[in-house]
PDB file of C-alpha atoms in Angstrom:
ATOM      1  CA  UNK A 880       0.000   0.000   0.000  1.00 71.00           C
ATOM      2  CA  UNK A 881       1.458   3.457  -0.845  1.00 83.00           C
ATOM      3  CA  UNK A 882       1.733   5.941   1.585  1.00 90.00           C
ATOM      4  CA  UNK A 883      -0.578   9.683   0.769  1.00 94.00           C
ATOM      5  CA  UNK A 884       1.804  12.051   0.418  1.00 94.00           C
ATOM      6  CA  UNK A 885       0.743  13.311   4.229  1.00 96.00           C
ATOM      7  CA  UNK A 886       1.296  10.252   5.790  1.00 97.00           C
ATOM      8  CA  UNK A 887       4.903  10.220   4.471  1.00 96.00           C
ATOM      9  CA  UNK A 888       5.197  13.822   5.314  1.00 97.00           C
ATOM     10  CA  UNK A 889       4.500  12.758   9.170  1.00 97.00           C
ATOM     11  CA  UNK A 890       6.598   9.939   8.908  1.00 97.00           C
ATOM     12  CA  UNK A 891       9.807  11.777   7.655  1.00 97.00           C
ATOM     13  CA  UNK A 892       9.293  14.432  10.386  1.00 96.00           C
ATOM     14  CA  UNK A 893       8.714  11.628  13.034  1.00 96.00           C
ATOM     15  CA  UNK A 894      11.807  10.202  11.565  1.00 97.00           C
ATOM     16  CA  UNK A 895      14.014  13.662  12.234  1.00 96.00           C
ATOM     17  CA  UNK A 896      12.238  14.038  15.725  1.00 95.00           C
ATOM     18  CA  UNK A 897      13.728  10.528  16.421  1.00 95.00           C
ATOM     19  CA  UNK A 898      17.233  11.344  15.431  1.00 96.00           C
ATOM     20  CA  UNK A 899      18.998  12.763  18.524  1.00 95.00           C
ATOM     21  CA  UNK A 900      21.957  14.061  16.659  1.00 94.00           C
ATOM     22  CA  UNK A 901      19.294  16.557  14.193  1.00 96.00           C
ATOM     23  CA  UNK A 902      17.860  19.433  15.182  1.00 95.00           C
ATOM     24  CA  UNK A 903      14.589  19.652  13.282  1.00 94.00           C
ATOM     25  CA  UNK A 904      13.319  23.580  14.217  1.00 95.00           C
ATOM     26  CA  UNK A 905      14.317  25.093  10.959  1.00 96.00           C
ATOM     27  CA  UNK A 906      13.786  22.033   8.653  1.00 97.00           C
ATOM     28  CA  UNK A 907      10.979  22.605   6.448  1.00 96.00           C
ATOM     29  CA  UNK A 908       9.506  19.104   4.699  1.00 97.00           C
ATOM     30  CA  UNK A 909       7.019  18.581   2.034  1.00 96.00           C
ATOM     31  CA  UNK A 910       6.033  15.256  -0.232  1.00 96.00           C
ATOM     32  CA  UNK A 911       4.744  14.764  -3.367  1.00 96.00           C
ATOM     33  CA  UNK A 912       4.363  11.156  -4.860  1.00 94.00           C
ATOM     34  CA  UNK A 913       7.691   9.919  -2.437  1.00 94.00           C
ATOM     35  CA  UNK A 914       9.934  12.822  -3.688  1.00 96.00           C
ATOM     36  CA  UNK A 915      10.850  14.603  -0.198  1.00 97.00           C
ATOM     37  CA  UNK A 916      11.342  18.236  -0.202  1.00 96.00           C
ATOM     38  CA  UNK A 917      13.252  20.153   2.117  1.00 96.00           C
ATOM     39  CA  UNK A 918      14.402  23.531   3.101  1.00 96.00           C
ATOM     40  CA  UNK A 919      15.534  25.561   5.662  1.00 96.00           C
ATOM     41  CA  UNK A 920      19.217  26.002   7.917  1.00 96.00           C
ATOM     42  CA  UNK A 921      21.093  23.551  10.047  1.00 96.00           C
ATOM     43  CA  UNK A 922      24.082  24.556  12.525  1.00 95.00           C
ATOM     44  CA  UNK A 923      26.739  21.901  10.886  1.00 94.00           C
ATOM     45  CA  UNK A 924      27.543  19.512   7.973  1.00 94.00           C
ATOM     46  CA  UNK A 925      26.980  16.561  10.085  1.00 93.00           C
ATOM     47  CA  UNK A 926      23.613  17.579  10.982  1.00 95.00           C
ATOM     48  CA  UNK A 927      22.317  17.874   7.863  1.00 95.00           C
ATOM     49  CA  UNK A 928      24.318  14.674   6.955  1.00 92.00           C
ATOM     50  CA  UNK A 929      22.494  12.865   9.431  1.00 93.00           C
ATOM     51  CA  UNK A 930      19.208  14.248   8.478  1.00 96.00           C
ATOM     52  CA  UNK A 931      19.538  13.232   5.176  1.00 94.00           C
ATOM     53  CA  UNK A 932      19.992   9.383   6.078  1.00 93.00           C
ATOM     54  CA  UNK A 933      17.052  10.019   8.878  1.00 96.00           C
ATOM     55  CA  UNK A 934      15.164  10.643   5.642  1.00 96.00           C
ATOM     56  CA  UNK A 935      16.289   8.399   3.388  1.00 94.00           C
ATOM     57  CA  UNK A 936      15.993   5.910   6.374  1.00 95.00           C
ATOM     58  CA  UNK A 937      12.101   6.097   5.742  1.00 96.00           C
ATOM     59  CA  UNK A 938       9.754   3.738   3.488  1.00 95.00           C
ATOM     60  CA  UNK A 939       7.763   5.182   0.768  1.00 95.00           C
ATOM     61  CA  UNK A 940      11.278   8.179   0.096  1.00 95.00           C
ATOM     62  CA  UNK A 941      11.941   7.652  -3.432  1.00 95.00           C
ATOM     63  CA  UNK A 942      13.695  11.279  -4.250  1.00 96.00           C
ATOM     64  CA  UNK A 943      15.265  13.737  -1.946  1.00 95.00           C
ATOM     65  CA  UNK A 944      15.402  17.543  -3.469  1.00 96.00           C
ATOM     66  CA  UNK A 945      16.154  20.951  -2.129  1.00 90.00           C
ATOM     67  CA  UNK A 946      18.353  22.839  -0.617  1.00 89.00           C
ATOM     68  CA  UNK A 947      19.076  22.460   3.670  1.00 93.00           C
ATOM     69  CA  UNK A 948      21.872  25.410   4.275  1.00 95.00           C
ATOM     70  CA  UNK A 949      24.933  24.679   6.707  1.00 95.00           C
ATOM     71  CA  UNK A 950      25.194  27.861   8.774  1.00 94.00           C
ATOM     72  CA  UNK A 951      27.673  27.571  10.666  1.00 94.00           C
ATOM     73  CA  UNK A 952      27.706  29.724  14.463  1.00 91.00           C
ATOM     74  CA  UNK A 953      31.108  31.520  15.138  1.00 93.00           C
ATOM     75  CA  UNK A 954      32.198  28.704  17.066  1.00 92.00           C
ATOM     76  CA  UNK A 955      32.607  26.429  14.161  1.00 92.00           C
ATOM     77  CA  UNK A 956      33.791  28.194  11.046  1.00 94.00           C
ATOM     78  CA  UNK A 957      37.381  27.617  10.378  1.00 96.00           C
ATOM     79  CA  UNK A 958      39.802  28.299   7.695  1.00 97.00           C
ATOM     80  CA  UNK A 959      40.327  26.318   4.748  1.00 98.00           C
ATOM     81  CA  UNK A 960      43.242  25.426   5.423  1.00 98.00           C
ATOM     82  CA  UNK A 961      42.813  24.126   8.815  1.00 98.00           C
ATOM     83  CA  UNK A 962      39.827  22.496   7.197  1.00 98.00           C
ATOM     84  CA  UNK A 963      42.162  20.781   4.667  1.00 97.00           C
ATOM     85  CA  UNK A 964      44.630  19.662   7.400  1.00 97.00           C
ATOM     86  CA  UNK A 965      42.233  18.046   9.189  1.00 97.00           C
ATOM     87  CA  UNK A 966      40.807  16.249   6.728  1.00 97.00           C
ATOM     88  CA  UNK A 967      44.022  14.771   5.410  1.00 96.00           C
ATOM     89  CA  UNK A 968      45.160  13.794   9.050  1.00 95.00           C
ATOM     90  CA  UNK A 969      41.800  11.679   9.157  1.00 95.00           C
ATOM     91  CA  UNK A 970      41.994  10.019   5.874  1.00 94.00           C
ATOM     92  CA  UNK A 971      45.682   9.212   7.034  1.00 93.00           C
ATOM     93  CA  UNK A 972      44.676   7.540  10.006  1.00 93.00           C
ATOM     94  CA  UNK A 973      42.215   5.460   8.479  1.00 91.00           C
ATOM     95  CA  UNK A 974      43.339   2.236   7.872  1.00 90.00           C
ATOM     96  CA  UNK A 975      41.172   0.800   5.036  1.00 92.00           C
ATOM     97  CA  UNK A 976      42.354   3.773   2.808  1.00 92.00           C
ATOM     98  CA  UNK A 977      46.022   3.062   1.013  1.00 92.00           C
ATOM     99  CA  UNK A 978      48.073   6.281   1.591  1.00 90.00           C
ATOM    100  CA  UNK A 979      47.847   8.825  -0.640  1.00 92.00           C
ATOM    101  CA  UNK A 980      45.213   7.271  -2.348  1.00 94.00           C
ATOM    102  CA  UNK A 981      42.597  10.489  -1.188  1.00 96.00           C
ATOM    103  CA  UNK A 982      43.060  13.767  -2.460  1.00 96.00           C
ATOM    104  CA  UNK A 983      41.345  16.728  -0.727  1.00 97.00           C
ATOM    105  CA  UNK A 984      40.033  20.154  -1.838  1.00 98.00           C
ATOM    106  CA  UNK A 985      38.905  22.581   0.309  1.00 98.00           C
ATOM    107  CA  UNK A 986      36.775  25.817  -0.788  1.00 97.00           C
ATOM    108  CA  UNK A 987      35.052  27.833   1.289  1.00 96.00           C
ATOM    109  CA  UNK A 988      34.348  24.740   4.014  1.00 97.00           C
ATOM    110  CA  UNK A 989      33.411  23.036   1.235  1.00 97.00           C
ATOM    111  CA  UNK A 990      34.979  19.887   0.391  1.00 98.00           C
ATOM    112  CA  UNK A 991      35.780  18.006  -2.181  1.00 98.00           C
ATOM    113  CA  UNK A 992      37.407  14.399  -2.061  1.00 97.00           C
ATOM    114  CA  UNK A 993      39.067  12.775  -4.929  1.00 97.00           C
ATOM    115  CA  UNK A 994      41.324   9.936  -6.067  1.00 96.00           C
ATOM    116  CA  UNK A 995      40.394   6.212  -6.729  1.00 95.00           C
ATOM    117  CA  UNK A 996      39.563   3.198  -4.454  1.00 95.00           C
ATOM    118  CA  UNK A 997      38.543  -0.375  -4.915  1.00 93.00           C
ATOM    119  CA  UNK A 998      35.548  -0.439  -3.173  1.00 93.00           C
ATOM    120  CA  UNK A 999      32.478   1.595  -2.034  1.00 94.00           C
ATOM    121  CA  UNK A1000      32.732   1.039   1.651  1.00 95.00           C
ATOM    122  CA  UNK A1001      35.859   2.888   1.420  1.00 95.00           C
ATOM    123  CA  UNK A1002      34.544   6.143  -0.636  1.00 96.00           C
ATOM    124  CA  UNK A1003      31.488   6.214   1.820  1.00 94.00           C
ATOM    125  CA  UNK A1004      33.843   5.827   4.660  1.00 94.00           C
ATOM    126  CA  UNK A1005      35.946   8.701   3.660  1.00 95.00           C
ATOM    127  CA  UNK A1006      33.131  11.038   3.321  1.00 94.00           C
ATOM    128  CA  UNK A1007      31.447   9.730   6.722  1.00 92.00           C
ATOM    129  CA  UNK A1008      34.459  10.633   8.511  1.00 92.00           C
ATOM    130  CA  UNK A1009      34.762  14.329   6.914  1.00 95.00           C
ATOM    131  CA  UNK A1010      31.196  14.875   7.199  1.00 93.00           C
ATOM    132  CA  UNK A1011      32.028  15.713  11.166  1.00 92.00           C
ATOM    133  CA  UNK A1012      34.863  17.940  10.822  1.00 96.00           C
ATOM    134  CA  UNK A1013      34.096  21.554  12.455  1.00 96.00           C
ATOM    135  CA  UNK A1014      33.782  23.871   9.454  1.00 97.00           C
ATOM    136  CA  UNK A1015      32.828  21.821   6.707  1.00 97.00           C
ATOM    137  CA  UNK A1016      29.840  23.037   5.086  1.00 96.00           C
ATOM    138  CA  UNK A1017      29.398  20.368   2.240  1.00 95.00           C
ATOM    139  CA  UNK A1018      31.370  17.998   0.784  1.00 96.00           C
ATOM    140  CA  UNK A1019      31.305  16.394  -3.026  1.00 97.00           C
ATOM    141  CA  UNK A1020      32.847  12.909  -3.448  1.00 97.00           C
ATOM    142  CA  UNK A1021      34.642  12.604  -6.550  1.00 97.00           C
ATOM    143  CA  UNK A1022      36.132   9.646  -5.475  1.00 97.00           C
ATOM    144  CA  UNK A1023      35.859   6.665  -8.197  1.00 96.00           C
ATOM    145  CA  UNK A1024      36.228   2.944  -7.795  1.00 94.00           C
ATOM    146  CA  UNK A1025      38.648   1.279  -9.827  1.00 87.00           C
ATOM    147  CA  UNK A1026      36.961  -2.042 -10.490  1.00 73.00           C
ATOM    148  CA  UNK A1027      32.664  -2.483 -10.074  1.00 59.00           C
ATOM    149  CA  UNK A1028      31.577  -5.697  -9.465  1.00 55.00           C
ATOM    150  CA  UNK A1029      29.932  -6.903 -11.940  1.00 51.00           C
ATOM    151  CA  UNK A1030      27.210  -9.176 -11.331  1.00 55.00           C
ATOM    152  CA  UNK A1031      28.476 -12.010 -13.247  1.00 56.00           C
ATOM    153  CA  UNK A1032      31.326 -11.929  -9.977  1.00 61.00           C
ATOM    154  CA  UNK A1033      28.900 -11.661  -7.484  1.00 66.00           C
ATOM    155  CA  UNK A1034      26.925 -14.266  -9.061  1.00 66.00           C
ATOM    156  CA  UNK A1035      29.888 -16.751  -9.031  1.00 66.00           C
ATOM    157  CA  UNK A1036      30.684 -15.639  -5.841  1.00 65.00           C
ATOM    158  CA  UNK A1037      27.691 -16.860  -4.271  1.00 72.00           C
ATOM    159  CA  UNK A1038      27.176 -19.460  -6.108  1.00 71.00           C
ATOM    160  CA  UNK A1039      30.394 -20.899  -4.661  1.00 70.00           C
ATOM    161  CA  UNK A1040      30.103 -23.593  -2.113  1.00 70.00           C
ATOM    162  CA  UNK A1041      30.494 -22.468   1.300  1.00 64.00           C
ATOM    163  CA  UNK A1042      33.543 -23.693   1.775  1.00 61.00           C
ATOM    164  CA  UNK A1043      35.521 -22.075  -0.926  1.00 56.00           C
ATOM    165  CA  UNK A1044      33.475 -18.555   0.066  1.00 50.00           C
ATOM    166  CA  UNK A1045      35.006 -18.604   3.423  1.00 49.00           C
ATOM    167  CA  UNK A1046      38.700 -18.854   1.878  1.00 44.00           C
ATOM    168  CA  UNK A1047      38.713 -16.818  -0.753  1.00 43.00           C
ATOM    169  CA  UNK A1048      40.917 -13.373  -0.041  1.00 42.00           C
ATOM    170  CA  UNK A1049      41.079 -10.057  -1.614  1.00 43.00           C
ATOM    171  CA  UNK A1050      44.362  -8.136  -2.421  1.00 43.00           C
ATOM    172  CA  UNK A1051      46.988 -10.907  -1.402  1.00 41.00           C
ATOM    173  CA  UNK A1052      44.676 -10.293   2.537  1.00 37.00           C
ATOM    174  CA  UNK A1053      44.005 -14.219   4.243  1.00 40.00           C
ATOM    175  CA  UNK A1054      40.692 -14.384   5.948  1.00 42.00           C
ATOM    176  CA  UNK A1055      41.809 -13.936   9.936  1.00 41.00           C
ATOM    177  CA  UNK A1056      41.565 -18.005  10.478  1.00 41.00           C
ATOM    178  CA  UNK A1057      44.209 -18.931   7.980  1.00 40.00           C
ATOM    179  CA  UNK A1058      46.614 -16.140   9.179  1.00 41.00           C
ATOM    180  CA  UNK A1059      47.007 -17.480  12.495  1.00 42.00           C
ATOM    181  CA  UNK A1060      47.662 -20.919  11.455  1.00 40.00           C
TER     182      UNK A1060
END
């Protein structure tokens, strides 16, 4: 049963009254036919980070469109530079990213991240950790995967017998099990 465009309307606001770390006063939502609209300010990138997946978290969202401004109290603006720094020191210290394999832009707090990874947990990981930087007021991920899986891989994957699943390694990596023996 589809939702009326009112029902999902409650239910996305419900959803952003639910999420502790979003601070729904100046959020403005309306739906039409599951597109979500929103407008209005937020105090940080990470707010309005989180309320996007609060939203998208909700059945019946098909389309999310608008604009939700960062803006950013005293407190948190920073230079672009320091913005840059920081954001390099925590793509360093992450360990599923190869060094050097994340370049970062920074204008106006906004950033953008670029460079080329194998797989997607590791483009949405890099932009989950700058999302919370102080002073970041958007981000764009350039970042592109060197290899999709295709499905016919995915396909043979799982059609593997367990056994042979369990052992097979990526990049030269043993599963934990075979390392220690």
């Amino acid at each position: 049963m589809k939702k009326t465009d009112a029902r999902l309307r409650r239910d996305v606001l419900a959803e952003l009254a639910w999420e502790p770390s979003v601070d729904a006063t100046f959020i403005g939502i309306d739906a039409r036919a599951g597109v979500i609209s929103w407008s209005g300010r937020v105090a940080t990138y990470t707010e309005k980070w989180r309320a996007r997946h609060a939203i998208e978290r909700v059945a019946g969202v098909a389309a999310l469109v608008g604009e939700l401004a960062v803006e950013l109290g005293e407190e948190n603006v920073r230079v672009d530079a320091d913005i840059a720094r920081s954001a390099q020191n925590v793509i360093e210290w992450i360990t599923y990213l190869p060094v050097g394999s994340v370049y970062v832009e920074v204008e106006n707090g906004w950033v953008t991240l670029a460079g080329q990874l194998a797989w997607p947990f590791q483009k949405q990981g890099a932009e989950q950790c700058i999302a919370s930087l102080m002073g970041v007021t958007g981000i764009s991920n350039e970042i592109r995967l060197a290899v999709e899986a295709s499905a016919i891989t995915i396909s043979a994957h799982l059609d593997a017998p367990p056994e042979r699943r369990v052992h097979t390694t990526h990049a030269g990596f043993a599963p934990r099990s075979e390392a220690l023996m």
